[in-house]
Short mmCIF file of C-alpha atoms and ligand atoms in Angstrom, two decimals:
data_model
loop_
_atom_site.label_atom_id
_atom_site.label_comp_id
_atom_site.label_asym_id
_atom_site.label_seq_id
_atom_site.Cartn_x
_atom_site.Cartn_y
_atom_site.Cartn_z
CA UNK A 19 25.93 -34.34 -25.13
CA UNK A 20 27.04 -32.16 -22.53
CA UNK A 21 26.59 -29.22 -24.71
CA UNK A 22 22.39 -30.13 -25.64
CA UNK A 23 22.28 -30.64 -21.77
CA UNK A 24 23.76 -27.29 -21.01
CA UNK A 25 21.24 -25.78 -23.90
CA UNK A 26 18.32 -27.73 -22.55
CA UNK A 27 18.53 -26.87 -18.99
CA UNK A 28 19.29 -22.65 -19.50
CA UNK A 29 15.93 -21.00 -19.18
CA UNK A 30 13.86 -20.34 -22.52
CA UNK A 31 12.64 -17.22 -21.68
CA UNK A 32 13.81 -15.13 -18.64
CA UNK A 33 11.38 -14.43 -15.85
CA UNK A 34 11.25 -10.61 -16.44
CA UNK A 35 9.78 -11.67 -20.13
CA UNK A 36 7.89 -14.23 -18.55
CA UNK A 37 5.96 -11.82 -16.56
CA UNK A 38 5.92 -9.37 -19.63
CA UNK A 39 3.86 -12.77 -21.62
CA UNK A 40 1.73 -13.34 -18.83
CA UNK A 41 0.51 -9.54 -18.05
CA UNK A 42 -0.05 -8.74 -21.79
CA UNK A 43 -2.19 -11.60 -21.93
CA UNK A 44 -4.13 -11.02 -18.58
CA UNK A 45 -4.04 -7.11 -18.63
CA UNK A 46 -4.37 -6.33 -22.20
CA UNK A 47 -7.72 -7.53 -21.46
CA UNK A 48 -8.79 -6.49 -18.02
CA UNK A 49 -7.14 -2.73 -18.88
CA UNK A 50 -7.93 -2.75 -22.56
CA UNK A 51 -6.95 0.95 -23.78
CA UNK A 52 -5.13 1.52 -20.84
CA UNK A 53 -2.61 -1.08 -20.84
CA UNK A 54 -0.37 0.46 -23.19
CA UNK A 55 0.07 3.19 -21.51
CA UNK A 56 0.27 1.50 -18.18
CA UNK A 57 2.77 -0.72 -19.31
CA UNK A 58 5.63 1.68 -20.99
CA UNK A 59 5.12 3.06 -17.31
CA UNK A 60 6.01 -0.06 -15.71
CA UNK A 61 9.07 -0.85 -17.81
CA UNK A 62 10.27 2.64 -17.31
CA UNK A 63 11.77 3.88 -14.05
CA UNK A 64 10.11 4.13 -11.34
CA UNK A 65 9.16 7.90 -9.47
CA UNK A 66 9.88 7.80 -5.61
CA UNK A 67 8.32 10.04 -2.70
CA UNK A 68 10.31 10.83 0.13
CA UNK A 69 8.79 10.05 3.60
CA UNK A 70 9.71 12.94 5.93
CA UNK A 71 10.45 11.15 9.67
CA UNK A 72 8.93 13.77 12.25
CA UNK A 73 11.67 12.18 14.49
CA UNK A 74 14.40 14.00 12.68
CA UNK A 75 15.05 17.61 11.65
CA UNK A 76 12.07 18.00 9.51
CA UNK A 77 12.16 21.40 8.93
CA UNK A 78 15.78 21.61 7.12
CA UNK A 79 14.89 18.57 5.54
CA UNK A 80 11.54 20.01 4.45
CA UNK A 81 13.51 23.30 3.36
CA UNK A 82 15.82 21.48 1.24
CA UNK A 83 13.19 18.76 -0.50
CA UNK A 84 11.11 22.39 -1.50
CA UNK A 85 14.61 24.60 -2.67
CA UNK A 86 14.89 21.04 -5.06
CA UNK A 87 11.41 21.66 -6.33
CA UNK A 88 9.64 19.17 -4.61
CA UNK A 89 6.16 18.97 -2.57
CA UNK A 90 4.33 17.56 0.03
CA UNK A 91 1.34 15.82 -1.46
CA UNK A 92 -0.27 14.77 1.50
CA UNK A 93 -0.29 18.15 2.56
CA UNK A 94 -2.01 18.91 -0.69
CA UNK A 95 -4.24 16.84 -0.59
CA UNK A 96 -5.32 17.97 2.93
CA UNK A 97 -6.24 20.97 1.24
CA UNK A 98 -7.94 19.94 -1.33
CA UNK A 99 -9.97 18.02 1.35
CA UNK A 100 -10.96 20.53 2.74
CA UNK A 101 -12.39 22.73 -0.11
CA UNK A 102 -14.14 19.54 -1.33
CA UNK A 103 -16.08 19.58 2.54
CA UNK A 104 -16.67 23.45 1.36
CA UNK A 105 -17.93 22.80 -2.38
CA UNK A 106 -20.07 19.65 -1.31
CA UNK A 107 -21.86 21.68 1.84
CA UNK A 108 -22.47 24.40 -0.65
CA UNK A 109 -23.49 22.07 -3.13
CA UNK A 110 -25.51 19.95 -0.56
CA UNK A 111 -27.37 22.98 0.17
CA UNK A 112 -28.76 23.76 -4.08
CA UNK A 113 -28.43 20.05 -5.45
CA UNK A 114 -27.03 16.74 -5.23
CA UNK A 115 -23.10 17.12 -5.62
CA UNK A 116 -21.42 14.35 -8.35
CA UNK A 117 -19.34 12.33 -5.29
CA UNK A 118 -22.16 11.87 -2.85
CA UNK A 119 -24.03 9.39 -5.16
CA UNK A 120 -27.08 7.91 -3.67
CA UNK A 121 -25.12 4.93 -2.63
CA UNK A 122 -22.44 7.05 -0.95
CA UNK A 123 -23.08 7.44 2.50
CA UNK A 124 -22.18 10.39 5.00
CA UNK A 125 -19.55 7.96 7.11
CA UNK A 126 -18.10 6.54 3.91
CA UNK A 127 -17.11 9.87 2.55
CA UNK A 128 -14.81 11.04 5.54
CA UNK A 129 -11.94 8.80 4.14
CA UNK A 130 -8.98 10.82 4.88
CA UNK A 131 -9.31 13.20 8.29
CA UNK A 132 -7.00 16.21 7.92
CA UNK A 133 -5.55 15.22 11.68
CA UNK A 134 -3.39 12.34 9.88
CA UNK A 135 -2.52 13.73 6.97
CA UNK A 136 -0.88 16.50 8.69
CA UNK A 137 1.20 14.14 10.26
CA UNK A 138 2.45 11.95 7.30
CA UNK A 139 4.19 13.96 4.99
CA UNK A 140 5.38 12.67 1.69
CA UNK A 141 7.17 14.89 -0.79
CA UNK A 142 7.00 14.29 -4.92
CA UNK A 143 8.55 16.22 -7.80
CA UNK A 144 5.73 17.19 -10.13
CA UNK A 145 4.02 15.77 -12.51
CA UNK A 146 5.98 14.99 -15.31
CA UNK A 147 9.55 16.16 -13.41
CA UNK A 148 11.48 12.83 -13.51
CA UNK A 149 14.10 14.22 -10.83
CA UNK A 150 15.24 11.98 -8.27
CA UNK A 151 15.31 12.25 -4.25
CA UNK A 152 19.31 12.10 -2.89
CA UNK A 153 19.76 9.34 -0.71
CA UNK A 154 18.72 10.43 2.99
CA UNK A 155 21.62 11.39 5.49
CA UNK A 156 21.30 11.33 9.36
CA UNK A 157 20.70 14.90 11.51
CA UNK A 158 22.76 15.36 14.27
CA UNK A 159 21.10 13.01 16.53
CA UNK A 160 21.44 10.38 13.72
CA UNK A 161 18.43 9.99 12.56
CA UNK A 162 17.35 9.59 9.01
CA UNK A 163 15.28 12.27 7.51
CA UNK A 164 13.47 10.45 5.11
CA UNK A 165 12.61 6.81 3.59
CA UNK A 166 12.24 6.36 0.08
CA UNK A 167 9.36 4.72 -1.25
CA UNK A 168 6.41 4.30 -4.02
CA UNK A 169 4.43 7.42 -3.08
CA UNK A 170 1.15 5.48 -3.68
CA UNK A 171 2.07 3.18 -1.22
CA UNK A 172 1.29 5.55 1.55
CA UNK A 173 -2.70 5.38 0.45
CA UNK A 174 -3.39 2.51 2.00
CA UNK A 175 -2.09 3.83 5.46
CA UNK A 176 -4.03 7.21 4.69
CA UNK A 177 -6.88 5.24 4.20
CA UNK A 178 -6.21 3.20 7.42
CA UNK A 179 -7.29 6.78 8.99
CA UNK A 180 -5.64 6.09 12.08
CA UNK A 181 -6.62 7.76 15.61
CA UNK A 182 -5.23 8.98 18.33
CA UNK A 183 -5.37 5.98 20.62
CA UNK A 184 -5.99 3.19 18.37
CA UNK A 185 -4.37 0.04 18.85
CA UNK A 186 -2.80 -0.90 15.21
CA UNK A 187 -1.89 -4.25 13.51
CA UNK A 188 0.55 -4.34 10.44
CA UNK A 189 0.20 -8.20 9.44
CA UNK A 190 2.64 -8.26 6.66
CA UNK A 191 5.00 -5.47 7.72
CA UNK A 192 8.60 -5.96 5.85
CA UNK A 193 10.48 -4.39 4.67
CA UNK A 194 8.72 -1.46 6.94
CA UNK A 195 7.72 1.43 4.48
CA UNK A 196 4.01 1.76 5.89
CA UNK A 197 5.54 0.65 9.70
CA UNK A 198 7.46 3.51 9.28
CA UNK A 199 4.35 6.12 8.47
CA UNK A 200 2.17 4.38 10.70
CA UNK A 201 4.58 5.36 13.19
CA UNK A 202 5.00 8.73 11.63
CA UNK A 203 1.33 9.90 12.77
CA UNK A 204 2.22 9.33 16.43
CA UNK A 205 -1.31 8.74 17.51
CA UNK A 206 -0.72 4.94 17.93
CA UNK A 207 -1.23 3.17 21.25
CA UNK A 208 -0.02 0.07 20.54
CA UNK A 209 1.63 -1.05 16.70
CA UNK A 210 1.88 -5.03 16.54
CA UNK A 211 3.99 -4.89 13.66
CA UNK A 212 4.29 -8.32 12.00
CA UNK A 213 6.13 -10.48 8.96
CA UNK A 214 6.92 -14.15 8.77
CA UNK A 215 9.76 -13.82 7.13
CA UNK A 216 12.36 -14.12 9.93
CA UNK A 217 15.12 -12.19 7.60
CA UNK A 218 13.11 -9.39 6.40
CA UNK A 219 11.98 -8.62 9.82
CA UNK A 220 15.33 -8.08 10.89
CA UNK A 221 15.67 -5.74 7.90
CA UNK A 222 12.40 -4.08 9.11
CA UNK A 223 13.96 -3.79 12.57
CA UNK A 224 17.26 -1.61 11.26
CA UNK A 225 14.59 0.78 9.64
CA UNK A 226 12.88 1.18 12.51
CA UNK A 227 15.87 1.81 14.47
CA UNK A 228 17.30 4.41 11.57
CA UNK A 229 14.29 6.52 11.71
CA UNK A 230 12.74 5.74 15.19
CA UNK A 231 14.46 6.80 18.53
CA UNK A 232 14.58 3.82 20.99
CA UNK A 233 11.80 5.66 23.56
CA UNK A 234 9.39 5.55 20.98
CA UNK A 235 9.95 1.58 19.95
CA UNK A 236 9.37 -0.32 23.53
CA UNK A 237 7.61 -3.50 23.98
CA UNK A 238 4.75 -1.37 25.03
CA UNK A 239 4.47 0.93 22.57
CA UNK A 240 5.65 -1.34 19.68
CA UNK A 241 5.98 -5.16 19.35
CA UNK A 242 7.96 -7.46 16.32
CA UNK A 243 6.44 -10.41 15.22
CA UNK A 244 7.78 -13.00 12.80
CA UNK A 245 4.53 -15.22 12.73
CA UNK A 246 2.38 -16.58 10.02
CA UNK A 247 -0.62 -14.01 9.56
CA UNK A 248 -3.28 -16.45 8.48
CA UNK A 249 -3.23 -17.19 12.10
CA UNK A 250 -4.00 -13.96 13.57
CA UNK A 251 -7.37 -14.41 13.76
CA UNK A 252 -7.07 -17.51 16.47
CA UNK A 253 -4.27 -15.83 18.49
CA UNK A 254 -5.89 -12.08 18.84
CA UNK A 255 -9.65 -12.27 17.45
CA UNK A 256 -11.80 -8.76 17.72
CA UNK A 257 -8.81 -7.18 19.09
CA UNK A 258 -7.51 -3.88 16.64
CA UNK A 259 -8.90 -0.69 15.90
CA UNK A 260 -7.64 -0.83 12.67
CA UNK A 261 -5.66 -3.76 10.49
CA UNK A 262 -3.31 -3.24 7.52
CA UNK A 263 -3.24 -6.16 5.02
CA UNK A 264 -0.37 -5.43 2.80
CA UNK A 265 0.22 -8.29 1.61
CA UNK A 266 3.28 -11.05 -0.86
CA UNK A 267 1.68 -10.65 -4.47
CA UNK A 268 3.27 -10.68 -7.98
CA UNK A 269 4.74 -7.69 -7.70
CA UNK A 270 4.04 -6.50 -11.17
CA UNK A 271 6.50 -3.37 -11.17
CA UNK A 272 9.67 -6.10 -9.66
CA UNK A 273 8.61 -8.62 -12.05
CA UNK A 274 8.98 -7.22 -15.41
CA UNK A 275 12.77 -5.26 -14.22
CA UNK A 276 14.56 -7.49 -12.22
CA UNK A 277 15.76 -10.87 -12.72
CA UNK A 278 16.26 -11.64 -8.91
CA UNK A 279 13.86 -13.15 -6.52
CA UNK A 280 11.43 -13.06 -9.40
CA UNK A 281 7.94 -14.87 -8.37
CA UNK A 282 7.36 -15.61 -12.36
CA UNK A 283 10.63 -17.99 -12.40
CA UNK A 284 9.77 -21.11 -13.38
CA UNK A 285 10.77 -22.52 -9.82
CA UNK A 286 8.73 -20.44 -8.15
CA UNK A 287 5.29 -21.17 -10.30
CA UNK A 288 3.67 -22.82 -7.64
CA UNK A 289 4.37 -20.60 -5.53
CA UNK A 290 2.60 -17.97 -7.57
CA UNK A 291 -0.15 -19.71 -8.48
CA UNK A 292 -0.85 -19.78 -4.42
CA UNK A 293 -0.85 -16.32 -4.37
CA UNK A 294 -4.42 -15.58 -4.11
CA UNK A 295 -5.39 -18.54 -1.70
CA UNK A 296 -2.24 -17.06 1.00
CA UNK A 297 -4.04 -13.68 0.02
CA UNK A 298 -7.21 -14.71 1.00
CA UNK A 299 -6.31 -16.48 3.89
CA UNK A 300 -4.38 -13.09 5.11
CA UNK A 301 -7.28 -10.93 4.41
CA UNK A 302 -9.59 -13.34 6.68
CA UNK A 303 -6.78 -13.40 9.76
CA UNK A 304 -6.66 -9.45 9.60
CA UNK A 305 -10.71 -9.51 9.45
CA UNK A 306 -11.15 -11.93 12.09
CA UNK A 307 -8.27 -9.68 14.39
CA UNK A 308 -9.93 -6.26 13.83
CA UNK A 309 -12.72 -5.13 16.63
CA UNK A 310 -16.40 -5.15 15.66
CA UNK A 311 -16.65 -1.40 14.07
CA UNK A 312 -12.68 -1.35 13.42
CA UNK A 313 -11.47 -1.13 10.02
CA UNK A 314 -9.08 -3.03 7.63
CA UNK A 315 -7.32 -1.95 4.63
CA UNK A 316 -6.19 -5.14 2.21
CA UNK A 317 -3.25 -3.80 -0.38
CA UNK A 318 -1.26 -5.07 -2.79
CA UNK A 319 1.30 -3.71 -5.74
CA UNK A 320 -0.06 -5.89 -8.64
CA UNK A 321 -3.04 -4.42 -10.98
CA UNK A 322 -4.07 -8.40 -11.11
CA UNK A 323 -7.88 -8.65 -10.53
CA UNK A 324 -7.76 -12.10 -9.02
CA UNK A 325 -5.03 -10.87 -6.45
CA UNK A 326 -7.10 -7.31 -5.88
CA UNK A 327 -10.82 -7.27 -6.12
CA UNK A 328 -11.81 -11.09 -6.00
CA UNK A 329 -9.60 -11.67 -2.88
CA UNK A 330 -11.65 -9.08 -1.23
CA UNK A 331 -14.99 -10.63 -2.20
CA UNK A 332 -13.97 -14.58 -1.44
CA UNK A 333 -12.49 -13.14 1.87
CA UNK A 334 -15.73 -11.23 2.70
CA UNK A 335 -17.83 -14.48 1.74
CA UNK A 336 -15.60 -17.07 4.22
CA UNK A 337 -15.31 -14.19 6.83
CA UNK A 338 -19.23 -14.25 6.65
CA UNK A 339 -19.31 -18.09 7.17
CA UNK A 340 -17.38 -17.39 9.96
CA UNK A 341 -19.65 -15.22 12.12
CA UNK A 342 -17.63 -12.25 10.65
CA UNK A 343 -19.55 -9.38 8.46
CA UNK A 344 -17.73 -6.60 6.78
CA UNK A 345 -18.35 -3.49 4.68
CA UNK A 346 -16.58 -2.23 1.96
CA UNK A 347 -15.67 1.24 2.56
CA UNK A 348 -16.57 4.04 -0.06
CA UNK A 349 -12.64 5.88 -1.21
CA UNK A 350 -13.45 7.31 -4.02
CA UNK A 351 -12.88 10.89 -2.31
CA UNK A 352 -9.36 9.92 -1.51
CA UNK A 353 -9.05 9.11 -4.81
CA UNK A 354 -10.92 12.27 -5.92
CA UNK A 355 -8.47 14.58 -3.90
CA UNK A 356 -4.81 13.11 -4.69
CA UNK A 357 -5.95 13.16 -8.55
CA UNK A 358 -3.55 15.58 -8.89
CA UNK A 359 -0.38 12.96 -7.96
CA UNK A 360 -1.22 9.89 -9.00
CA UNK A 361 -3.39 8.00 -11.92
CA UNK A 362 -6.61 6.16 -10.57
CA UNK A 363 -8.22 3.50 -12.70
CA UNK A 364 -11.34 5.37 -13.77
CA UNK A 365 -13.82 3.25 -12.97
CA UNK A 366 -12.77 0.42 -10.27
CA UNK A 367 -15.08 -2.21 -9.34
CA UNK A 368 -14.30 -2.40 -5.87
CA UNK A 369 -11.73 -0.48 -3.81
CA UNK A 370 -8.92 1.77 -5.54
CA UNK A 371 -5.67 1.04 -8.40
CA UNK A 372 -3.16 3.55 -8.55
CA UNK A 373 -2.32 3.07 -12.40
CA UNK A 374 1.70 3.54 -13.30
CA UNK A 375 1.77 6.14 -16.13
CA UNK A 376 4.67 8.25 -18.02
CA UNK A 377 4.06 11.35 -16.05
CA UNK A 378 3.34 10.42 -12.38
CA UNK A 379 4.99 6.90 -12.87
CA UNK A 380 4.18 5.46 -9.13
CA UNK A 381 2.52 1.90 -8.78
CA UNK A 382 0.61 -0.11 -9.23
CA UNK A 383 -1.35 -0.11 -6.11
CA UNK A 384 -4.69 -1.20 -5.30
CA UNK A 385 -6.59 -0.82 -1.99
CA UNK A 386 -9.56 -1.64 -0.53
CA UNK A 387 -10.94 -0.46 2.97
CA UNK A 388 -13.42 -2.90 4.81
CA UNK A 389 -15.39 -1.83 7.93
CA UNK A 390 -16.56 -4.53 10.34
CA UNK A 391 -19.88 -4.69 10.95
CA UNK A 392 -19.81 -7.19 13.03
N1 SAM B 7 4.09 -3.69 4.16
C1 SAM B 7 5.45 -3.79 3.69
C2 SAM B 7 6.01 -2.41 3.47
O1 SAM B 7 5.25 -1.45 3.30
O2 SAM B 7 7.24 -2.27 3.48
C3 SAM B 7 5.54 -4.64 2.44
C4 SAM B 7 4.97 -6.02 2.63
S1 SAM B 7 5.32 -7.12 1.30
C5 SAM B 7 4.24 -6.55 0.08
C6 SAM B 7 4.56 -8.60 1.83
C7 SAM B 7 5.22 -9.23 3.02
O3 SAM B 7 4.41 -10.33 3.44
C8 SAM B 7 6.60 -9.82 2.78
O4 SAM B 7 7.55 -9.17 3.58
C9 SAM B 7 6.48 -11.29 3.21
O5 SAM B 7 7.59 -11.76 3.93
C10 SAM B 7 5.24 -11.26 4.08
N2 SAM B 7 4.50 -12.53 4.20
C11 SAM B 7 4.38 -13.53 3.30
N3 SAM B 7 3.62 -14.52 3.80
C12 SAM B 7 3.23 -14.13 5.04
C13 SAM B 7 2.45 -14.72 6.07
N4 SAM B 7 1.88 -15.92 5.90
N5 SAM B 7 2.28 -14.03 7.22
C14 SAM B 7 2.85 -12.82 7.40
N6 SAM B 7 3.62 -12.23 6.47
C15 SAM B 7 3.80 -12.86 5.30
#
């Protein structure tokens, strides 16, 4: 007996093959074609970028990422920016230039201003190079010189297209990767910088501290929250210049490779299913907090349509009931100039999805940029 007990209560399936079921179910169909591809890219290893932290030594650091053969891709991307403002004024001038459809307006298309992308600088190997970033040491002063993360995670914070001056909100902020290059562009006024997880904040404060000297992280300049988001909107309403939404999802890329803290455990299916609702709900809070004319960027890592694009479209619809309009915000010529890093799906519905592939095996990551209207 106790043996058919021990058999009946060990797990049929483990939760990484769990998610493996669900997601070749779900995205065999949404990605059709693609989902091969994208998923030999997800249960392969992952590439990293390497977040260069102004507050250290960046030019050894810098020196040493480019002797290894590896590049700045913001910086890149700046550039090709820049030639795309040259080509489409030249363009404007003879005919009507493929990005600037009729439905593509002039505001929509400035998506990333070369002022922050000078400041956040995130270094890739190649294409196809599989080499991996060294674990970051501290300069002299003992700060870090770099934080490793999914290179397309720093879209949505390029697409943020912060200000000098602006007055920031990071709702779901642990473990601190797009804190850290919010921080990076050093135009913030004020970062409220929040996660209600109390243990994962504390995690988020040791980065902070690792890569930001104390001067630049006082209550003035930067404040750490451990609230629940979904109430932002009644504790600071039309109060941000601009709102990051990053928020829990399936995490597609976790799911099918590790075993721990796995959201497609059987325990946790609730949980999951309640995903999109706590999404939602997040979305609305970070709506509701931004200014009239401020903008918010919703993100997650899953390539799940009812986590990505329909979250965006039920939040828009309540915010609306709400007295609260928004616009989605054009960023197909973000997408259009880091084409050279990172795989886009080709033809989104709404907002952006970083696709993980052999070759530039980052994501998945899918962002969408709302403007309030009012
Ligand atoms: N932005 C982070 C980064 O770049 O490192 C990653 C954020 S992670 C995808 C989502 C976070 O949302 C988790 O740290 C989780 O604790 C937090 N979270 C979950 N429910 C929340 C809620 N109701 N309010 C605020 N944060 C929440």
């Amino acid at each position: 007996i106790a043996r058919r007990n021990r058999a009946t209560s060990r797990p049929k399936f483990s939760s990484t093959s769990l998610a493996l079921q669900y997601f070749d179910m779900n995205y065999g169909t949404d990605l059709g074609d693609l989902w091969p591809s994208v998923r030999i890219g997800m249960l392969s290893e992952q590439k990293y970028g390497a977040l260069i932290n102004n507050f250290s030594n960046t030019g050894d650091v810098m020196t040493t990422l480019q002797v290894q053969g590896a590049h700045d891709f913001v910086y890149n991307g700046a550039l090709a920016w820049e030639e795309k403002q040259k080509t489409t004024q030249d363009h404007l001038q003879s005919e009507e230039h493929p990005l600037r459809s009729s439905t593509t307006s002039e505001t929509q298309e400035a998506a990333l201003p070369p002022s922050l992308s000078t400041n956040i600088k995130c270094f890739v190997f190649p294409k196809g190079d599989i080499s991996r970033f060294k674990s970051a040491r501290p300069d002299g002063s003992g700060m870090l010189g770099y934080y490793l993360l999914d290179a397309a995670s720093m879209l949505p914070v390029l697409a943020l297209d912060v200000q000098e001056g602006h007055n920031v909100l990071d709702l779901c902020a642990a473990p601190g990767g797009k804190t850290l290059a919010l921080l990076q562009t050093q135009a913030i006024r004020h970062l409220a910088v929040n996660d209600s997880s109390v243990s994962r904040t504390a995690r988020l404060r040791r980065v902070l501290h690792s890569y930001v000297p104390r001067e630049h992280l006082t209550e003035d300049r930067v404040r750490i929250t451990s609230f629940d988001g979904r109430r932002w909107g009644e504790l600071e309403r039309d109060t941000y210049d601009r709102v990051l939404v990053d928020v829990p999802c399936t995490t597609d890329r976790h799911s099918l490779q590790e075993e721990d803290n796995n959201v497609f455990s059987r325990v946790r299916a609730k949980e999951r299913q309640r995903l999109p609702l706590l999404q939602i709900q997040l979305l609305l809070a970070g709506l509701e907090a931004t200014r009239p004319g401020g903008e918010v960027v919703y993100s997650t890592c899953t390539l799940s349509p009812l986590q990505n694009e329909c979250v965006v479209e039920q939040a828009l619809e309540l915010a609306q009931e709400r007295g609260v309009s928004a616009q989605v915000q054009d960023l197909r010529p973000l997408a259009h100039v880091f084409r050279d890093t990172f795989h886009f799906l080709p033809t989104p519905r709404l907002g952006e999805l970083v696709l993980p592939h052999l070759t530039a095996n980052f994501g998945p990551i899918y962002l969408c940029k709302l403007r309030r209207t009012s």
